[in-house]
Amino acid sequence: MLALLTHWWSLITVALKAHSRCPHHQFDERALCLPRLLPAILTAAETAAIIEATEAAAAKRNYTSSRHTYYATVDLPVSTVYADGGAQAAAAKRAVHKARNATIDDLIHRCGATDPVLHDGFVIKYSTSRQAGLEQHGDGGRYSATVALRRPRLSGVNVPDYASLEPQTCELRKRGFANETCNAAFPERTFSREHFSPEYPLLTYDEFCPLSCLGQSCDEVEPHLRTKCDCGVCASTLTTRENDAYDFDGGGTRFSSLRDVVFSPEMGGAVVHGARLKHGGEDVTSGDRFVLAFFFDEALCQAAEKGATDVLYTSLVVVFVLVPLLVWVAFFADFEDSAKEKIA
């Protein structure tokens, strides 16, 4: 009995902490953390071990395409890779843990995470024969990351030319349609659930910012654009490079809610970002693209979502509804008199 009470109290404590520290992920600012490239978190040998173990496991179990209710991918969970990955299973597990730890470090130092934990890890296989890409979506949890396991033809960050334009300049926005994308090429782009300002989606990254912006001097850049770099944002730039040796063409992660910037890490590199940001996988046009995907959440928030909050609410119902009712029945209800009145 004491053990049950102790467990009950621990769940109540978790739920109370979560109530004050864990806003729903749709309203958590940390889930809007801007994307960033993390280079070379895995070696070529480590990425090869993950692919080999995944293919060995898929030969036994087959790739799944139904683990996620929405926006499903052709994938295998890392637990299956560890269990059925054959000779490379142990090496793959070490590599996955290494990538996970590198990602967690970035989430803590850059995105405001306090205690991020992995709640889903899986290896995705994109190919022209089965699933070439993935439509725009937001992830569950608060943080996401993908690690490139093969060499792309183009790597780096590509910011479209139109990204330097104000988002509210199209006619439909002027007429009051706040969610209009102003870009017919990508009709799925909406901003209704994300903070949006002229500066926010222009995407600047210190590691890609030149000393001058688009050939302009700092004095020529509009003051409201001087927010991230020494002299302004690096919009309308092409920072991708073409690799002579590659395993697939196409691919990359496009963020539709951030002006369709496309991140394409080198093999062994990762894209780390907030889970609420709308993003998707660009289609592969040749070859096979393997990606190690991570979904993270805060440990406290995840524990609360697994039942602690339900225990708290149930306990409150018991304390404020059932207990007073039982007290009333025990001390104030007069069932004998009621029974006598019915007999009479």
mmCIF file of C-alpha atoms in Angstrom:
data_model
loop_
_atom_site.group_PDB
_atom_site.id
_atom_site.type_symbol
_atom_site.label_atom_id
_atom_site.label_comp_id
_atom_site.label_asym_id
_atom_site.label_seq_id
_atom_site.Cartn_x
_atom_site.Cartn_y
_atom_site.Cartn_z
ATOM 1 C CA MET A 1 0.000 0.000 0.000
ATOM 2 C CA LEU A 2 2.838 2.360 0.883
ATOM 3 C CA ALA A 3 4.500 1.661 -2.474
ATOM 4 C CA LEU A 4 1.280 2.523 -4.303
ATOM 5 C CA LEU A 5 0.913 5.778 -2.371
ATOM 6 C CA THR A 6 4.551 6.664 -3.071
ATOM 7 C CA HIS A 7 4.082 6.016 -6.792
ATOM 8 C CA TRP A 8 0.848 8.008 -6.803
ATOM 9 C CA TRP A 9 2.547 10.954 -5.117
ATOM 10 C CA SER A 10 5.476 10.859 -7.552
ATOM 11 C CA LEU A 11 3.025 11.061 -10.471
ATOM 12 C CA ILE A 12 1.218 13.965 -8.810
ATOM 13 C CA THR A 13 4.555 15.774 -8.356
ATOM 14 C CA VAL A 14 5.493 15.268 -12.019
ATOM 15 C CA ALA A 15 2.095 16.512 -13.172
ATOM 16 C CA LEU A 16 2.258 19.636 -10.991
ATOM 17 C CA LYS A 17 5.718 20.494 -12.328
ATOM 18 C CA ALA A 18 4.620 19.832 -15.905
ATOM 19 C CA HIS A 19 1.551 22.014 -15.473
ATOM 20 C CA SER A 20 3.771 25.041 -14.787
ATOM 21 C CA ARG A 21 6.757 24.214 -17.007
ATOM 22 C CA CYS A 22 5.341 22.374 -20.021
ATOM 23 C CA PRO A 23 3.061 24.325 -22.316
ATOM 24 C CA HIS A 24 1.521 22.196 -25.041
ATOM 25 C CA HIS A 25 4.066 21.702 -27.810
ATOM 26 C CA GLN A 26 1.872 23.729 -30.183
ATOM 27 C CA PHE A 27 2.412 26.755 -27.925
ATOM 28 C CA ASP A 28 5.979 26.098 -26.786
ATOM 29 C CA GLU A 29 8.399 28.681 -28.197
ATOM 30 C CA ARG A 30 11.216 26.124 -28.120
ATOM 31 C CA ALA A 31 9.382 24.109 -30.771
ATOM 32 C CA LEU A 32 9.980 27.024 -33.182
ATOM 33 C CA CYS A 33 13.773 26.813 -32.892
ATOM 34 C CA LEU A 34 15.264 27.799 -36.254
ATOM 35 C CA PRO A 35 16.995 25.071 -38.261
ATOM 36 C CA ARG A 36 20.749 24.701 -38.305
ATOM 37 C CA LEU A 37 23.263 22.449 -40.006
ATOM 38 C CA LEU A 38 25.469 20.378 -37.706
ATOM 39 C CA PRO A 39 28.407 19.199 -39.820
ATOM 40 C CA ALA A 40 30.257 15.892 -39.495
ATOM 41 C CA ILE A 41 28.630 14.431 -36.393
ATOM 42 C CA LEU A 42 29.170 10.946 -37.883
ATOM 43 C CA THR A 43 32.032 9.505 -39.926
ATOM 44 C CA ALA A 44 31.623 7.728 -43.260
ATOM 45 C CA ALA A 45 32.206 4.377 -41.536
ATOM 46 C CA GLU A 46 29.493 5.128 -38.972
ATOM 47 C CA THR A 47 26.902 6.119 -41.566
ATOM 48 C CA ALA A 48 27.753 2.994 -43.575
ATOM 49 C CA ALA A 49 27.245 0.835 -40.472
ATOM 50 C CA ILE A 50 23.771 2.275 -39.910
ATOM 51 C CA ILE A 51 22.757 1.697 -43.540
ATOM 52 C CA GLU A 52 24.142 -1.846 -43.616
ATOM 53 C CA ALA A 53 22.405 -2.764 -40.354
ATOM 54 C CA THR A 54 19.147 -1.191 -41.528
ATOM 55 C CA GLU A 55 19.165 -3.062 -44.837
ATOM 56 C CA ALA A 56 19.958 -6.316 -43.016
ATOM 57 C CA ALA A 57 17.044 -5.748 -40.633
ATOM 58 C CA ALA A 58 14.748 -4.827 -43.530
ATOM 59 C CA ALA A 59 15.650 -8.098 -45.263
ATOM 60 C CA LYS A 60 14.198 -9.900 -42.237
ATOM 61 C CA ARG A 61 11.341 -7.597 -41.222
ATOM 62 C CA ASN A 62 10.688 -5.408 -44.295
ATOM 63 C CA TYR A 63 10.496 -1.636 -44.145
ATOM 64 C CA THR A 64 7.346 -0.285 -42.527
ATOM 65 C CA SER A 65 5.144 2.485 -43.885
ATOM 66 C CA SER A 66 2.484 2.654 -41.177
ATOM 67 C CA ARG A 67 4.238 3.520 -37.917
ATOM 68 C CA HIS A 68 3.104 7.137 -38.156
ATOM 69 C CA THR A 69 -0.597 7.899 -38.586
ATOM 70 C CA TYR A 70 0.075 11.055 -40.573
ATOM 71 C CA TYR A 71 2.986 11.713 -42.927
ATOM 72 C CA ALA A 72 4.243 8.140 -42.845
ATOM 73 C CA THR A 73 7.676 7.256 -44.171
ATOM 74 C CA VAL A 74 9.283 4.059 -45.422
ATOM 75 C CA ASP A 75 11.394 3.357 -42.366
ATOM 76 C CA LEU A 76 12.561 1.064 -39.596
ATOM 77 C CA PRO A 77 12.742 2.023 -35.904
ATOM 78 C CA VAL A 78 16.258 1.958 -34.480
ATOM 79 C CA SER A 79 15.202 -0.750 -32.010
ATOM 80 C CA THR A 80 14.594 -3.100 -34.956
ATOM 81 C CA VAL A 81 17.925 -2.112 -36.503
ATOM 82 C CA TYR A 82 19.676 -3.007 -33.237
ATOM 83 C CA ALA A 83 17.836 -6.329 -32.920
ATOM 84 C CA ASP A 84 18.070 -7.569 -36.516
ATOM 85 C CA GLY A 85 20.943 -5.581 -37.995
ATOM 86 C CA GLY A 86 23.351 -8.493 -38.188
ATOM 87 C CA ALA A 87 27.094 -7.948 -38.018
ATOM 88 C CA GLN A 88 26.822 -4.149 -38.032
ATOM 89 C CA ALA A 89 24.067 -3.871 -35.398
ATOM 90 C CA ALA A 90 26.391 -2.987 -32.516
ATOM 91 C CA ALA A 91 28.333 -0.443 -34.583
ATOM 92 C CA ALA A 92 25.053 1.069 -35.789
ATOM 93 C CA LYS A 93 23.808 1.417 -32.214
ATOM 94 C CA ARG A 94 26.987 3.226 -31.160
ATOM 95 C CA ALA A 95 26.694 5.560 -34.148
ATOM 96 C CA VAL A 96 23.025 6.347 -33.445
ATOM 97 C CA HIS A 97 23.828 7.146 -29.810
ATOM 98 C CA LYS A 98 26.691 9.383 -30.926
ATOM 99 C CA ALA A 99 24.407 11.294 -33.307
ATOM 100 C CA ARG A 100 21.693 11.541 -30.651
ATOM 101 C CA ASN A 101 24.107 13.010 -28.109
ATOM 102 C CA ALA A 102 25.470 15.567 -30.579
ATOM 103 C CA THR A 103 21.925 16.630 -31.416
ATOM 104 C CA ILE A 104 20.960 16.942 -27.749
ATOM 105 C CA ASP A 105 23.963 19.200 -27.120
ATOM 106 C CA ASP A 106 22.788 21.545 -29.879
ATOM 107 C CA LEU A 107 19.211 21.566 -28.569
ATOM 108 C CA ILE A 108 20.411 22.534 -25.092
ATOM 109 C CA HIS A 109 22.844 25.224 -26.180
ATOM 110 C CA ARG A 110 20.817 26.730 -29.030
ATOM 111 C CA CYS A 111 17.121 25.908 -28.640
ATOM 112 C CA GLY A 112 16.577 26.339 -24.912
ATOM 113 C CA ALA A 113 16.000 22.646 -24.208
ATOM 114 C CA THR A 114 16.525 21.650 -20.576
ATOM 115 C CA ASP A 115 16.278 17.855 -20.546
ATOM 116 C CA PRO A 116 15.551 16.587 -24.076
ATOM 117 C CA VAL A 117 14.881 12.878 -24.446
ATOM 118 C CA LEU A 118 14.450 10.798 -27.582
ATOM 119 C CA HIS A 119 10.914 9.497 -28.000
ATOM 120 C CA ASP A 120 11.304 8.128 -31.545
ATOM 121 C CA GLY A 121 14.341 7.257 -33.618
ATOM 122 C CA PHE A 122 14.145 5.629 -37.051
ATOM 123 C CA VAL A 123 15.960 5.233 -40.363
ATOM 124 C CA ILE A 124 14.107 6.449 -43.474
ATOM 125 C CA LYS A 125 14.781 5.201 -46.993
ATOM 126 C CA TYR A 126 13.771 7.562 -49.809
ATOM 127 C CA SER A 127 13.919 6.207 -53.352
ATOM 128 C CA THR A 128 12.359 6.851 -56.741
ATOM 129 C CA SER A 129 10.792 3.381 -56.713
ATOM 130 C CA ARG A 130 8.764 3.662 -53.494
ATOM 131 C CA GLN A 131 8.771 6.959 -51.567
ATOM 132 C CA ALA A 132 10.711 9.826 -53.106
ATOM 133 C CA GLY A 133 9.936 12.525 -50.538
ATOM 134 C CA LEU A 134 7.586 13.710 -47.806
ATOM 135 C CA GLU A 135 5.013 16.496 -47.858
ATOM 136 C CA GLN A 136 5.138 19.512 -45.575
ATOM 137 C CA HIS A 137 4.216 18.799 -41.958
ATOM 138 C CA GLY A 138 4.981 19.494 -38.327
ATOM 139 C CA ASP A 139 6.317 16.801 -35.994
ATOM 140 C CA GLY A 140 5.121 15.667 -32.595
ATOM 141 C CA GLY A 141 7.154 16.612 -29.565
ATOM 142 C CA ARG A 142 9.257 19.756 -29.439
ATOM 143 C CA TYR A 143 12.436 19.123 -31.415
ATOM 144 C CA SER A 144 13.426 17.199 -34.544
ATOM 145 C CA ALA A 145 16.620 16.270 -36.356
ATOM 146 C CA THR A 146 17.655 14.330 -39.440
ATOM 147 C CA VAL A 147 21.131 12.971 -40.107
ATOM 148 C CA ALA A 148 22.288 12.402 -43.699
ATOM 149 C CA LEU A 149 23.634 8.879 -44.150
ATOM 150 C CA ARG A 150 24.613 9.206 -47.823
ATOM 151 C CA ARG A 151 26.298 11.779 -50.066
ATOM 152 C CA PRO A 152 23.983 14.287 -51.803
ATOM 153 C CA ARG A 153 24.765 15.856 -55.152
ATOM 154 C CA LEU A 154 24.028 19.300 -53.717
ATOM 155 C CA SER A 155 24.844 20.166 -50.119
ATOM 156 C CA GLY A 156 24.445 23.328 -48.073
ATOM 157 C CA VAL A 157 21.613 25.827 -47.628
ATOM 158 C CA ASN A 158 19.575 27.280 -50.484
ATOM 159 C CA VAL A 159 17.498 30.405 -49.780
ATOM 160 C CA PRO A 160 15.129 31.314 -52.667
ATOM 161 C CA ASP A 161 15.324 34.710 -54.336
ATOM 162 C CA TYR A 162 11.849 35.740 -53.196
ATOM 163 C CA ALA A 163 12.793 35.260 -49.511
ATOM 164 C CA SER A 164 14.043 38.845 -49.357
ATOM 165 C CA LEU A 165 10.552 40.190 -50.137
ATOM 166 C CA GLU A 166 8.099 41.290 -47.471
ATOM 167 C CA PRO A 167 5.568 38.474 -46.880
ATOM 168 C CA GLN A 168 2.536 40.780 -46.791
ATOM 169 C CA THR A 169 2.986 42.381 -50.213
ATOM 170 C CA CYS A 170 0.696 40.187 -52.316
ATOM 171 C CA GLU A 171 -2.827 41.371 -53.096
ATOM 172 C CA LEU A 172 -4.612 38.695 -51.098
ATOM 173 C CA ARG A 173 -2.710 39.646 -47.953
ATOM 174 C CA LYS A 174 -3.560 43.304 -48.527
ATOM 175 C CA ARG A 175 -7.237 42.310 -48.687
ATOM 176 C CA GLY A 176 -7.054 40.594 -45.313
ATOM 177 C CA PHE A 177 -6.242 36.971 -46.085
ATOM 178 C CA ALA A 178 -3.645 36.544 -43.348
ATOM 179 C CA ASN A 179 -2.774 32.947 -44.194
ATOM 180 C CA GLU A 180 -2.208 33.496 -47.924
ATOM 181 C CA THR A 181 1.203 32.218 -48.970
ATOM 182 C CA CYS A 182 1.856 34.790 -51.712
ATOM 183 C CA ASN A 183 3.635 32.044 -53.602
ATOM 184 C CA ALA A 184 1.667 29.973 -56.106
ATOM 185 C CA ALA A 185 4.466 27.413 -56.434
ATOM 186 C CA PHE A 186 3.924 26.195 -52.872
ATOM 187 C CA PRO A 187 0.205 26.471 -52.065
ATOM 188 C CA GLU A 188 0.548 24.490 -48.825
ATOM 189 C CA ARG A 189 2.483 27.286 -47.104
ATOM 190 C CA THR A 190 0.464 28.734 -44.231
ATOM 191 C CA PHE A 191 1.515 30.662 -41.167
ATOM 192 C CA SER A 192 -1.578 30.554 -38.994
ATOM 193 C CA ARG A 193 0.046 28.669 -36.128
ATOM 194 C CA GLU A 194 3.472 30.247 -36.203
ATOM 195 C CA HIS A 195 4.761 33.635 -35.172
ATOM 196 C CA PHE A 196 5.304 35.617 -38.320
ATOM 197 C CA SER A 197 7.013 38.925 -38.962
ATOM 198 C CA PRO A 198 8.900 40.421 -41.898
ATOM 199 C CA GLU A 199 12.192 39.616 -40.197
ATOM 200 C CA TYR A 200 11.510 36.171 -38.743
ATOM 201 C CA PRO A 201 11.373 33.993 -41.865
ATOM 202 C CA LEU A 202 14.311 35.564 -43.685
ATOM 203 C CA LEU A 203 16.607 32.952 -42.198
ATOM 204 C CA THR A 204 20.090 34.046 -41.344
ATOM 205 C CA TYR A 205 22.810 31.798 -40.050
ATOM 206 C CA ASP A 206 26.092 33.143 -38.769
ATOM 207 C CA GLU A 207 28.108 30.434 -40.487
ATOM 208 C CA PHE A 208 26.701 31.437 -43.912
ATOM 209 C CA CYS A 209 26.651 35.214 -43.559
ATOM 210 C CA PRO A 210 29.139 37.079 -45.745
ATOM 211 C CA LEU A 211 30.702 40.337 -44.594
ATOM 212 C CA SER A 212 28.365 42.170 -46.935
ATOM 213 C CA CYS A 213 24.844 41.129 -47.832
ATOM 214 C CA LEU A 214 24.238 40.324 -51.477
ATOM 215 C CA GLY A 215 27.103 42.557 -52.480
ATOM 216 C CA GLN A 216 25.728 45.523 -50.548
ATOM 217 C CA SER A 217 27.602 47.438 -47.922
ATOM 218 C CA CYS A 218 26.171 47.534 -44.426
ATOM 219 C CA ASP A 219 25.000 51.108 -44.967
ATOM 220 C CA GLU A 220 22.846 50.027 -47.926
ATOM 221 C CA VAL A 221 20.944 47.334 -45.993
ATOM 222 C CA GLU A 222 17.599 48.318 -44.499
ATOM 223 C CA PRO A 223 17.895 48.824 -40.717
ATOM 224 C CA HIS A 224 15.058 46.402 -39.915
ATOM 225 C CA LEU A 225 16.995 43.649 -41.705
ATOM 226 C CA ARG A 226 20.142 44.084 -39.606
ATOM 227 C CA THR A 227 19.043 41.488 -37.097
ATOM 228 C CA LYS A 228 21.250 38.426 -37.350
ATOM 229 C CA CYS A 229 24.547 39.289 -39.019
ATOM 230 C CA ASP A 230 26.923 42.205 -38.885
ATOM 231 C CA CYS A 231 25.081 43.988 -41.662
ATOM 232 C CA GLY A 232 21.791 42.201 -42.287
ATOM 233 C CA VAL A 233 20.183 39.026 -43.478
ATOM 234 C CA CYS A 234 21.593 36.674 -46.054
ATOM 235 C CA ALA A 235 18.437 36.175 -48.043
ATOM 236 C CA SER A 236 18.368 35.455 -51.756
ATOM 237 C CA THR A 237 21.650 33.583 -51.595
ATOM 238 C CA LEU A 238 22.761 30.222 -52.890
ATOM 239 C CA THR A 239 25.129 28.574 -50.441
ATOM 240 C CA THR A 240 24.876 25.053 -51.810
ATOM 241 C CA ARG A 241 27.748 23.344 -53.552
ATOM 242 C CA GLU A 242 27.816 20.530 -56.094
ATOM 243 C CA ASN A 243 29.735 17.414 -55.110
ATOM 244 C CA ASP A 244 31.663 15.435 -57.713
ATOM 245 C CA ALA A 245 30.961 12.104 -55.998
ATOM 246 C CA TYR A 246 27.441 11.494 -54.735
ATOM 247 C CA ASP A 247 24.960 8.707 -53.954
ATOM 248 C CA PHE A 248 21.669 10.434 -54.744
ATOM 249 C CA ASP A 249 20.278 13.523 -56.434
ATOM 250 C CA GLY A 250 17.489 15.697 -55.061
ATOM 251 C CA GLY A 251 16.398 15.448 -51.459
ATOM 252 C CA GLY A 252 17.053 17.954 -48.717
ATOM 253 C CA THR A 253 14.688 19.370 -46.095
ATOM 254 C CA ARG A 254 12.516 22.276 -47.248
ATOM 255 C CA PHE A 255 10.929 24.530 -44.615
ATOM 256 C CA SER A 256 7.744 25.889 -46.180
ATOM 257 C CA SER A 257 6.987 28.103 -43.191
ATOM 258 C CA LEU A 258 10.436 29.702 -43.480
ATOM 259 C CA ARG A 259 10.333 30.889 -47.089
ATOM 260 C CA ASP A 260 11.108 27.457 -48.550
ATOM 261 C CA VAL A 261 14.749 27.396 -47.540
ATOM 262 C CA VAL A 262 16.258 23.957 -48.270
ATOM 263 C CA PHE A 263 18.853 22.332 -46.014
ATOM 264 C CA SER A 264 21.024 19.591 -47.506
ATOM 265 C CA PRO A 265 23.707 18.382 -45.087
ATOM 266 C CA GLU A 266 26.803 16.522 -46.178
ATOM 267 C CA MET A 267 26.966 12.827 -45.337
ATOM 268 C CA GLY A 268 27.284 12.552 -41.566
ATOM 269 C CA GLY A 269 25.836 16.025 -41.016
ATOM 270 C CA ALA A 270 22.457 16.861 -39.505
ATOM 271 C CA VAL A 271 19.613 19.379 -39.677
ATOM 272 C CA VAL A 272 18.320 20.284 -36.198
ATOM 273 C CA HIS A 273 15.148 22.356 -35.712
ATOM 274 C CA GLY A 274 11.974 22.961 -33.747
ATOM 275 C CA ALA A 275 9.265 20.382 -34.400
ATOM 276 C CA ARG A 276 6.518 22.968 -35.040
ATOM 277 C CA LEU A 277 8.241 24.428 -38.085
ATOM 278 C CA LYS A 278 6.541 23.120 -41.218
ATOM 279 C CA HIS A 279 9.040 21.066 -43.196
ATOM 280 C CA GLY A 280 9.232 18.173 -45.630
ATOM 281 C CA GLY A 281 11.598 16.043 -47.663
ATOM 282 C CA GLU A 282 12.223 17.148 -51.242
ATOM 283 C CA ASP A 283 11.865 14.353 -53.792
ATOM 284 C CA VAL A 284 14.833 12.178 -54.642
ATOM 285 C CA THR A 285 15.345 12.097 -58.420
ATOM 286 C CA SER A 286 17.985 9.358 -58.554
ATOM 287 C CA GLY A 287 19.658 6.984 -56.126
ATOM 288 C CA ASP A 288 18.598 6.106 -52.582
ATOM 289 C CA ARG A 289 18.614 8.623 -49.752
ATOM 290 C CA PHE A 290 18.993 7.225 -46.209
ATOM 291 C CA VAL A 291 18.167 9.489 -43.261
ATOM 292 C CA LEU A 292 18.430 8.895 -39.522
ATOM 293 C CA ALA A 293 15.494 10.775 -37.956
ATOM 294 C CA PHE A 294 15.064 11.818 -34.323
ATOM 295 C CA PHE A 295 11.991 13.147 -32.498
ATOM 296 C CA PHE A 296 12.733 14.675 -29.097
ATOM 297 C CA ASP A 297 10.645 15.997 -26.239
ATOM 298 C CA GLU A 298 11.363 17.367 -22.779
ATOM 299 C CA ALA A 299 11.625 14.528 -20.237
ATOM 300 C CA LEU A 300 9.226 16.207 -17.821
ATOM 301 C CA CYS A 301 6.665 16.922 -20.531
ATOM 302 C CA GLN A 302 6.890 13.411 -21.929
ATOM 303 C CA ALA A 303 6.398 11.871 -18.477
ATOM 304 C CA ALA A 304 3.333 14.040 -17.936
ATOM 305 C CA GLU A 305 1.868 13.051 -21.289
ATOM 306 C CA LYS A 306 2.355 9.376 -20.437
ATOM 307 C CA GLY A 307 -0.166 9.523 -17.607
ATOM 308 C CA ALA A 308 0.953 11.771 -14.784
ATOM 309 C CA THR A 309 -1.425 14.544 -15.811
ATOM 310 C CA ASP A 310 -4.341 12.097 -15.974
ATOM 311 C CA VAL A 311 -3.497 10.948 -12.455
ATOM 312 C CA LEU A 312 -3.488 14.560 -11.258
ATOM 313 C CA TYR A 313 -6.873 15.368 -12.784
ATOM 314 C CA THR A 314 -8.369 12.120 -11.494
ATOM 315 C CA SER A 315 -7.049 12.880 -8.028
ATOM 316 C CA LEU A 316 -8.561 16.366 -8.133
ATOM 317 C CA VAL A 317 -11.926 14.869 -9.067
ATOM 318 C CA VAL A 318 -11.656 12.431 -6.167
ATOM 319 C CA VAL A 319 -10.672 15.147 -3.684
ATOM 320 C CA PHE A 320 -13.159 17.824 -4.709
ATOM 321 C CA VAL A 321 -16.124 15.709 -5.864
ATOM 322 C CA LEU A 322 -16.136 12.171 -4.541
ATOM 323 C CA VAL A 323 -14.756 12.881 -1.056
ATOM 324 C CA PRO A 324 -17.333 15.613 -0.268
ATOM 325 C CA LEU A 325 -20.050 13.336 -1.624
ATOM 326 C CA LEU A 326 -18.972 10.481 0.640
ATOM 327 C CA VAL A 327 -18.788 12.836 3.638
ATOM 328 C CA TRP A 328 -22.305 14.048 2.924
ATOM 329 C CA VAL A 329 -23.574 10.490 2.613
ATOM 330 C CA ALA A 330 -21.864 9.438 5.836
ATOM 331 C CA PHE A 331 -22.934 12.334 8.054
ATOM 332 C CA PHE A 332 -25.933 14.075 6.552
ATOM 333 C CA ALA A 333 -27.953 11.681 4.411
ATOM 334 C CA ASP A 334 -30.856 10.175 6.369
ATOM 335 C CA PHE A 335 -31.719 7.000 4.498
ATOM 336 C CA GLU A 336 -33.696 5.463 7.383
ATOM 337 C CA ASP A 337 -36.165 8.358 7.566
ATOM 338 C CA SER A 338 -36.596 8.258 3.809
ATOM 339 C CA ALA A 339 -37.324 4.543 3.958
ATOM 340 C CA LYS A 340 -39.898 5.010 6.758
ATOM 341 C CA GLU A 341 -41.656 7.761 4.805
ATOM 342 C CA LYS A 342 -41.977 5.462 1.811
ATOM 343 C CA ILE A 343 -43.422 2.668 3.991
ATOM 344 C CA ALA A 344 -45.899 5.026 5.618
#
